[in-house]
Coordinates of C-alpha atoms in Angstrom, one line a residue:
M1 CA 109.6 198.6 114.2
L2 CA 106.1 197.0 115.2
F3 CA 104.9 195.9 111.1
F4 CA 108.4 194.6 110.3
R5 CA 107.8 192.2 113.3
L6 CA 104.0 191.4 111.8
T7 CA 106.1 191.0 108.4
W8 CA 108.2 188.8 110.1
E9 CA 106.1 186.1 112.1
S10 CA 103.2 186.8 108.6
F11 CA 106.7 185.0 107.7
R12 CA 107.3 182.5 109.7
F13 CA 103.1 181.3 109.5
A14 CA 103.9 180.8 105.5
I15 CA 106.7 178.8 106.3
N16 CA 105.6 177.3 109.0
A17 CA 102.1 176.4 107.0
L18 CA 104.2 174.5 103.3
R19 CA 105.8 172.5 106.5
T20 CA 102.9 171.4 107.8
N21 CA 101.6 170.4 104.5
L22 CA 104.6 169.2 103.0
T23 CA 102.4 167.0 99.9
R24 CA 100.0 169.5 99.3
T25 CA 102.7 171.7 98.9
I26 CA 105.1 169.6 96.3
L27 CA 101.1 169.1 94.1
S28 CA 101.3 172.4 93.8
L29 CA 104.7 173.6 94.0
L30 CA 104.9 171.4 90.3
G31 CA 102.6 173.4 87.9
V32 CA 105.2 176.9 88.6
T33 CA 108.2 174.2 88.0
V34 CA 107.2 172.9 84.2
G35 CA 106.3 176.5 83.4
I36 CA 109.3 177.2 84.7
F37 CA 111.6 174.7 83.6
A38 CA 109.4 175.5 79.9
I39 CA 110.1 178.6 79.7
I40 CA 113.9 179.4 80.2
T41 CA 114.4 175.7 78.5
V42 CA 113.0 177.6 75.4
F43 CA 114.8 180.8 76.4
T44 CA 118.3 179.6 77.9
L45 CA 118.3 176.8 73.6
V46 CA 116.9 180.3 71.7
D47 CA 119.7 182.4 73.4
S48 CA 122.4 179.3 73.6
L49 CA 121.8 178.8 69.8
E50 CA 122.2 182.6 68.9
T51 CA 125.4 182.9 71.2
K52 CA 126.6 180.2 68.5
I53 CA 125.1 181.6 65.2
R54 CA 126.6 184.6 65.5
S55 CA 129.8 183.4 66.7
S56 CA 129.7 181.4 63.7
F57 CA 129.2 184.6 61.8
A58 CA 132.2 186.0 62.8
F59 CA 134.0 184.8 60.2
L60 CA 131.7 188.3 58.5
G61 CA 133.7 190.8 60.5
T62 CA 131.5 193.7 62.8
N63 CA 131.3 196.8 61.5
V64 CA 132.0 196.2 58.0
M65 CA 131.2 197.2 54.5
R66 CA 132.1 194.7 51.4
V67 CA 131.1 195.3 47.7
D68 CA 129.9 192.9 46.4
R69 CA 126.8 192.2 42.7
F70 CA 124.1 191.1 44.7
P71 CA 122.5 192.8 47.9
F72 CA 122.0 190.7 51.3
E73 CA 118.3 191.5 51.2
G74 CA 116.2 190.2 48.7
G75 CA 115.2 187.8 47.4
G76 CA 111.7 186.3 46.3
P77 CA 109.9 186.1 42.0
D78 CA 110.3 189.0 41.8
F79 CA 114.4 189.1 42.2
P80 CA 116.2 190.8 39.4
W81 CA 118.5 188.4 39.2
W82 CA 119.9 189.1 36.3
K83 CA 120.7 192.3 36.6
Y84 CA 123.0 191.6 39.5
F85 CA 123.9 188.9 37.5
R86 CA 125.5 191.2 35.5
R87 CA 127.1 193.8 37.1
P88 CA 131.6 193.7 37.4
T89 CA 133.1 192.0 39.9
A90 CA 135.5 193.5 42.4
T91 CA 139.2 194.3 41.2
L92 CA 142.1 195.0 42.3
S93 CA 142.9 198.0 41.1
E94 CA 139.4 198.5 42.9
Y95 CA 140.7 198.0 46.0
R96 CA 144.2 200.5 45.8
F97 CA 142.4 203.0 44.2
L98 CA 140.2 203.0 47.5
S99 CA 142.4 202.4 49.7
D100 CA 144.7 205.2 48.9
R101 CA 142.0 208.1 49.2
I102 CA 138.9 206.6 51.2
K103 CA 139.0 208.7 54.8
N104 CA 135.9 207.0 56.7
A105 CA 137.6 203.5 56.6
Q106 CA 139.5 202.0 59.5
G107 CA 141.2 200.2 56.2
V108 CA 140.8 197.9 53.4
T109 CA 141.0 195.2 52.0
I110 CA 139.9 192.8 49.1
S111 CA 140.3 188.8 48.7
A112 CA 139.2 185.7 47.2
S113 CA 139.7 182.0 48.3
S114 CA 138.4 179.0 47.5
N115 CA 137.5 175.0 48.6
T116 CA 141.1 172.4 48.1
T117 CA 143.4 170.2 50.0
I118 CA 146.5 171.1 50.9
Q119 CA 148.8 168.3 51.5
A120 CA 151.8 167.9 53.7
G121 CA 154.3 163.8 52.7
S122 CA 151.9 161.4 53.5
N123 CA 149.0 163.5 55.2
A124 CA 146.4 165.7 53.6
F125 CA 143.7 167.4 54.3
E126 CA 140.5 167.9 52.6
G127 CA 138.1 171.0 51.8
M128 CA 140.3 173.6 53.7
A129 CA 139.0 177.1 53.2
L130 CA 141.8 178.9 51.2
T131 CA 141.9 182.4 50.8
G132 CA 143.9 184.7 49.0
V133 CA 144.4 188.4 51.5
V134 CA 146.8 191.7 50.9
H135 CA 148.6 192.8 54.3
S136 CA 145.5 195.1 55.1
Y137 CA 143.3 192.1 55.3
Q138 CA 143.8 191.3 59.3
E139 CA 142.9 195.9 59.6
V140 CA 139.3 195.1 58.5
Y141 CA 138.9 191.2 59.7
E142 CA 140.2 189.9 63.5
I143 CA 143.1 187.7 62.9
V144 CA 143.9 185.6 66.4
L145 CA 146.8 183.5 66.0
E146 CA 148.1 180.9 68.9
E147 CA 152.0 180.0 67.5
G148 CA 153.7 182.1 65.0
R149 CA 152.9 185.5 63.2
Y150 CA 151.5 187.3 60.2
F151 CA 152.5 188.7 56.2
S152 CA 155.1 191.7 56.9
E153 CA 153.6 193.6 54.0
A154 CA 156.9 193.1 52.0
E155 CA 155.8 189.4 51.5
I156 CA 152.5 189.6 50.5
E157 CA 153.9 193.0 47.7
A158 CA 156.4 190.5 46.5
S159 CA 153.5 186.9 46.3
R160 CA 156.5 184.7 48.9
N161 CA 154.8 181.2 49.4
L162 CA 153.6 181.1 53.4
A163 CA 150.5 180.1 54.7
I164 CA 149.2 180.6 58.3
I165 CA 147.2 177.4 58.2
G166 CA 143.8 176.2 61.2
K167 CA 145.1 174.2 64.9
K168 CA 142.7 171.5 62.7
I169 CA 145.0 171.5 59.5
A170 CA 148.2 171.6 61.1
N171 CA 147.0 168.2 63.7
T172 CA 145.9 166.5 60.8
L173 CA 149.2 167.2 58.8
F174 CA 151.7 167.1 61.6
P175 CA 150.2 164.8 64.7
N176 CA 153.0 165.8 67.3
Q177 CA 154.5 167.9 65.7
P178 CA 155.7 171.3 65.7
A179 CA 153.9 173.1 62.6
I180 CA 155.7 175.9 61.7
G181 CA 157.9 176.4 59.3
K182 CA 157.2 173.2 57.6
E183 CA 156.5 173.1 54.0
V184 CA 152.7 172.3 52.9
K185 CA 151.5 171.5 48.9
I186 CA 148.7 172.9 47.4
K187 CA 148.1 173.2 44.0
G188 CA 151.2 171.6 43.5
M189 CA 152.7 174.3 45.2
K190 CA 155.2 174.1 48.2
F191 CA 154.3 177.0 51.5
V192 CA 155.8 177.6 54.6
V193 CA 153.9 178.2 57.8
I194 CA 154.7 181.3 59.5
G195 CA 151.9 181.5 61.6
I196 CA 148.6 179.7 62.9
F197 CA 144.8 180.4 64.0
E198 CA 144.1 179.8 67.7
E199 CA 141.7 177.2 67.7
E200 CA 137.9 178.2 67.4
G201 CA 136.2 174.0 67.9
E202 CA 133.8 172.6 66.7
G203 CA 131.4 174.5 63.8
F204 CA 128.1 175.1 63.2
L205 CA 125.7 175.2 60.5
E206 CA 128.3 174.2 58.6
L207 CA 130.2 177.8 58.5
P208 CA 133.6 178.5 57.6
S209 CA 136.0 177.9 60.9
K210 CA 139.3 179.0 61.2
D211 CA 140.9 175.9 62.7
E212 CA 139.7 174.4 58.0
A213 CA 141.5 178.1 57.4
C214 CA 144.3 179.4 55.3
L215 CA 145.5 182.4 53.8
I216 CA 148.2 183.8 51.9
P217 CA 148.8 186.5 49.9
Y218 CA 147.1 187.6 47.3
G219 CA 149.2 187.5 44.4
A220 CA 149.9 183.2 45.3
F221 CA 146.2 183.3 45.0
T222 CA 146.0 184.4 41.8
K223 CA 148.5 182.3 40.5
M224 CA 147.3 179.0 41.2
Y225 CA 143.3 180.5 40.3
Y226 CA 142.3 183.0 37.4
T227 CA 140.1 186.3 39.7
G228 CA 137.8 187.7 37.8
R229 CA 134.4 188.1 35.8
N230 CA 134.3 184.2 34.5
G231 CA 136.7 183.1 38.1
L232 CA 136.0 183.3 41.5
E233 CA 135.2 187.1 41.9
P234 CA 137.2 188.7 44.7
T235 CA 136.0 190.4 47.7
I236 CA 137.0 194.3 48.3
A237 CA 135.5 195.5 52.0
A238 CA 135.9 198.1 54.4
K239 CA 135.8 198.5 58.2
G240 CA 134.2 201.7 59.9
L241 CA 135.1 204.2 61.8
A242 CA 133.9 203.4 65.3
E243 CA 131.7 206.9 65.8
D244 CA 130.1 206.0 62.2
V245 CA 127.2 205.2 63.3
G246 CA 125.5 203.1 60.7
L247 CA 128.1 202.4 58.2
V248 CA 126.0 206.0 56.7
A249 CA 129.5 208.1 55.8
L250 CA 131.2 205.1 54.5
E251 CA 128.6 203.8 52.4
N252 CA 128.5 207.0 50.7
E253 CA 131.5 207.7 50.4
M254 CA 132.3 204.5 49.2
T255 CA 129.2 204.6 47.2
G256 CA 131.0 208.0 45.3
L257 CA 133.6 206.5 45.1
L258 CA 133.3 203.4 43.3
R259 CA 130.9 205.4 40.7
A260 CA 134.3 207.1 40.2
K261 CA 135.9 204.4 39.7
R262 CA 133.7 202.8 36.9
G263 CA 132.6 206.3 35.7
L264 CA 129.5 205.4 36.0
K265 CA 127.0 208.9 34.4
P266 CA 124.8 210.4 37.1
T267 CA 121.7 209.3 35.9
Q268 CA 123.3 205.4 35.8
E269 CA 122.2 203.1 38.5
N270 CA 125.0 201.9 40.9
N271 CA 126.8 198.9 39.3
F272 CA 127.2 197.5 42.8
A273 CA 126.0 196.4 46.0
L274 CA 127.1 197.3 48.7
N275 CA 126.5 195.1 51.7
K276 CA 126.3 195.7 55.6
T277 CA 127.5 191.9 57.7
E278 CA 125.5 193.4 60.1
F279 CA 121.8 192.6 58.2
I280 CA 122.5 189.5 59.3
Q281 CA 123.5 189.6 62.2
N282 CA 120.5 191.8 62.7
A283 CA 118.2 188.9 61.3
I284 CA 119.4 186.3 63.0
G285 CA 118.2 187.8 65.8
S286 CA 115.2 189.2 64.5
I287 CA 114.1 185.4 63.9
F288 CA 115.3 184.7 67.6
D289 CA 113.3 187.2 69.0
V290 CA 109.8 185.2 67.0
I291 CA 111.4 181.7 68.4
S292 CA 111.1 183.8 72.4
V293 CA 107.0 184.8 71.7
A294 CA 106.8 181.3 71.1
G295 CA 109.0 180.2 74.0
W296 CA 106.0 182.6 76.3
V297 CA 103.2 181.0 74.1
I298 CA 104.4 177.8 75.4
G299 CA 105.5 177.6 78.3
G300 CA 102.6 180.9 79.3
F301 CA 100.2 177.2 79.2
S302 CA 101.9 175.7 81.5
I303 CA 102.6 178.9 84.5
L304 CA 98.6 179.7 83.8
V305 CA 98.0 176.3 85.0
G306 CA 99.8 176.0 87.5
G307 CA 99.2 179.5 88.5
F308 CA 95.5 178.5 89.0
G309 CA 96.4 174.9 91.1
I310 CA 97.9 177.3 94.0
A311 CA 95.4 179.5 94.0
N312 CA 92.7 176.4 94.4
I313 CA 95.5 174.6 96.8
M314 CA 95.5 178.8 98.2
F315 CA 91.5 179.1 99.6
V316 CA 91.7 175.9 100.1
S317 CA 94.4 177.0 102.8
V318 CA 92.3 179.6 103.5
R319 CA 89.5 177.8 104.4
E320 CA 91.2 175.1 106.6
R321 CA 92.4 178.0 109.1
T322 CA 89.6 180.5 109.4
N323 CA 89.4 179.6 112.4
I324 CA 93.2 180.2 113.8
I325 CA 92.6 183.3 111.9
G326 CA 89.7 184.2 113.6
I327 CA 91.6 183.8 117.0
Q328 CA 94.9 185.5 115.5
K329 CA 92.0 188.7 114.2
S330 CA 90.3 189.0 117.6
L331 CA 94.4 188.7 119.7
G332 CA 94.9 192.2 118.2
A333 CA 96.4 191.0 114.9
R334 CA 95.9 194.2 111.6
N335 CA 94.5 192.1 108.2
Y336 CA 97.9 193.3 106.6
F337 CA 99.4 190.0 109.3
I338 CA 96.9 187.5 108.0
L339 CA 96.9 189.3 104.5
F340 CA 100.6 188.8 104.2
Q341 CA 100.9 185.1 105.6
F342 CA 98.8 183.7 103.0
L343 CA 100.3 185.7 100.4
F344 CA 104.3 185.0 101.7
E345 CA 102.8 181.6 101.1
A346 CA 101.8 181.8 97.7
I347 CA 104.5 183.4 96.6
F348 CA 107.1 181.3 98.5
L349 CA 105.0 178.6 96.5
S350 CA 105.9 180.2 93.4
L351 CA 108.9 181.2 94.6
I352 CA 110.4 176.8 95.1
G353 CA 108.7 175.5 91.8
G354 CA 110.5 178.2 89.9
G355 CA 113.2 177.6 91.6
T356 CA 113.0 174.2 91.1
G357 CA 112.2 174.6 87.5
I358 CA 116.1 176.5 87.1
I359 CA 117.9 173.9 89.1
L360 CA 116.4 170.8 86.3
V361 CA 117.5 174.1 83.4
F362 CA 120.9 173.9 84.7
L363 CA 121.5 170.3 85.0
L364 CA 120.4 170.0 81.5
S365 CA 123.2 172.8 80.8
F366 CA 125.0 168.9 81.3
V367 CA 123.9 167.3 79.1
P368 CA 125.9 167.1 75.3
L369 CA 124.4 168.8 72.5
G370 CA 126.5 168.5 69.8
S371 CA 128.6 171.2 69.1
L372 CA 126.1 173.9 71.0
D373 CA 126.6 175.0 74.5
L374 CA 124.0 174.9 76.5
I375 CA 124.3 177.9 79.2
L376 CA 122.1 179.9 81.2
S377 CA 122.6 183.4 81.6
F378 CA 122.1 185.5 84.9
K379 CA 119.4 186.7 82.9
N380 CA 117.4 183.9 82.2
I381 CA 117.6 183.4 86.0
I382 CA 116.1 186.7 87.3
L383 CA 113.6 185.5 84.9
G384 CA 112.5 183.3 86.2
L385 CA 112.5 183.7 89.9
G386 CA 110.2 187.3 88.3
V387 CA 108.0 185.0 86.6
S388 CA 108.2 183.2 89.4
S389 CA 107.4 185.8 92.5
A390 CA 104.6 187.6 90.3
I391 CA 102.1 184.2 89.9
G392 CA 102.3 183.9 93.9
V393 CA 101.4 188.0 94.5
V394 CA 98.3 186.7 91.4
A395 CA 98.1 183.3 92.6
G396 CA 97.7 184.2 96.4
I397 CA 96.3 187.9 96.7
V398 CA 92.8 186.8 96.6
P399 CA 92.6 183.8 98.8
A400 CA 94.3 186.7 101.5
T401 CA 92.9 189.2 100.6
L402 CA 89.3 187.3 101.7
A403 CA 91.3 186.2 104.6
A404 CA 92.2 189.2 105.7
R405 CA 88.3 190.7 105.4
L406 CA 87.3 188.0 107.4
D407 CA 85.3 189.2 111.0
P408 CA 86.5 187.5 113.9
V409 CA 83.3 186.3 115.5
E410 CA 82.1 184.4 112.3
A411 CA 86.2 182.7 111.8
I412 CA 86.6 181.9 115.3
R413 CA 82.2 179.9 114.6
T414 CA 83.5 177.9 111.5
T415 CA 83.7 174.2 111.6

């Protein structure tokens, strides 16, 4: 109990010292404030930007394996693009072959896309991302509808002229009125709207957004566009099972089935690429890891300056209160009681500075940055306070130790 009571007294002494020298306190914490503000601002920007970019790539799906001619990885002057360019494109028969035989997938789909204009009466929307899909498309990619419904299997097989459109398209073509059941024109063909995607909001980095997208049956799409080697290139994709970590089983199975379908001999190399959508997500993560290190470097110098400032002020504080320390020790104060006074004072200075920096970052999050939403996460708040506490301990431990070791008689005589 005595230990806790003395610790509490040390806490009170530290608070009173900070109140007594308010101007010095404010000047001391400015360095830490700037440092924490710099670090947490960079980390908040990095986290918000990474979240936004990852969500922008959500159209690629998660745990998905794609069949393409070109691999995602690679590039540079030695990249053999001519070899990949000669590879055959995916076909509808290959999709059906995989769909009938594959066992390590939740679903297999094929789709093809193009940008075009959609019209309704005198209204038109240019640059729409039109995609022809099969019924299993919803098993591989997430389809969230705000209104209406998805295609039935019979409608897909019959290549019915039906469409699911984005919210932005619906608002442009049918302002202030419902779009479900209305007719639209795509490349001169009439389609009936049966669904509207849930609104995603403003896009980022000009990546595809469901707000500006339209889905139609694959058969209807092929009536308007030629798909294949000299036309639009279809993409086959399969969603792996939850327990297939890394999509190892799915990749091996798809490799075997596609080689059999394309009649490749054992000595021939694959004439297709199996791309995991996680490759892009991992690449994004690697880029932002480097940016995070840069954030530590940028803020680290400010934090270092702030720490030196606090250490300097603590040495001055020890010198000013040497007489008081001598009196306290002559009255029986323990060394840890003196140590805690100055250590708490240094930590409080750092925490106040760090807290102020975090508040400034929080206020910065209300500043509009276009489509980027700046969000101060709980992780970054804890990080800021943790770094502040560490700086306080490092900057205050030496002055506090010197104060605790002062000889009471010599301390009282000091002028």
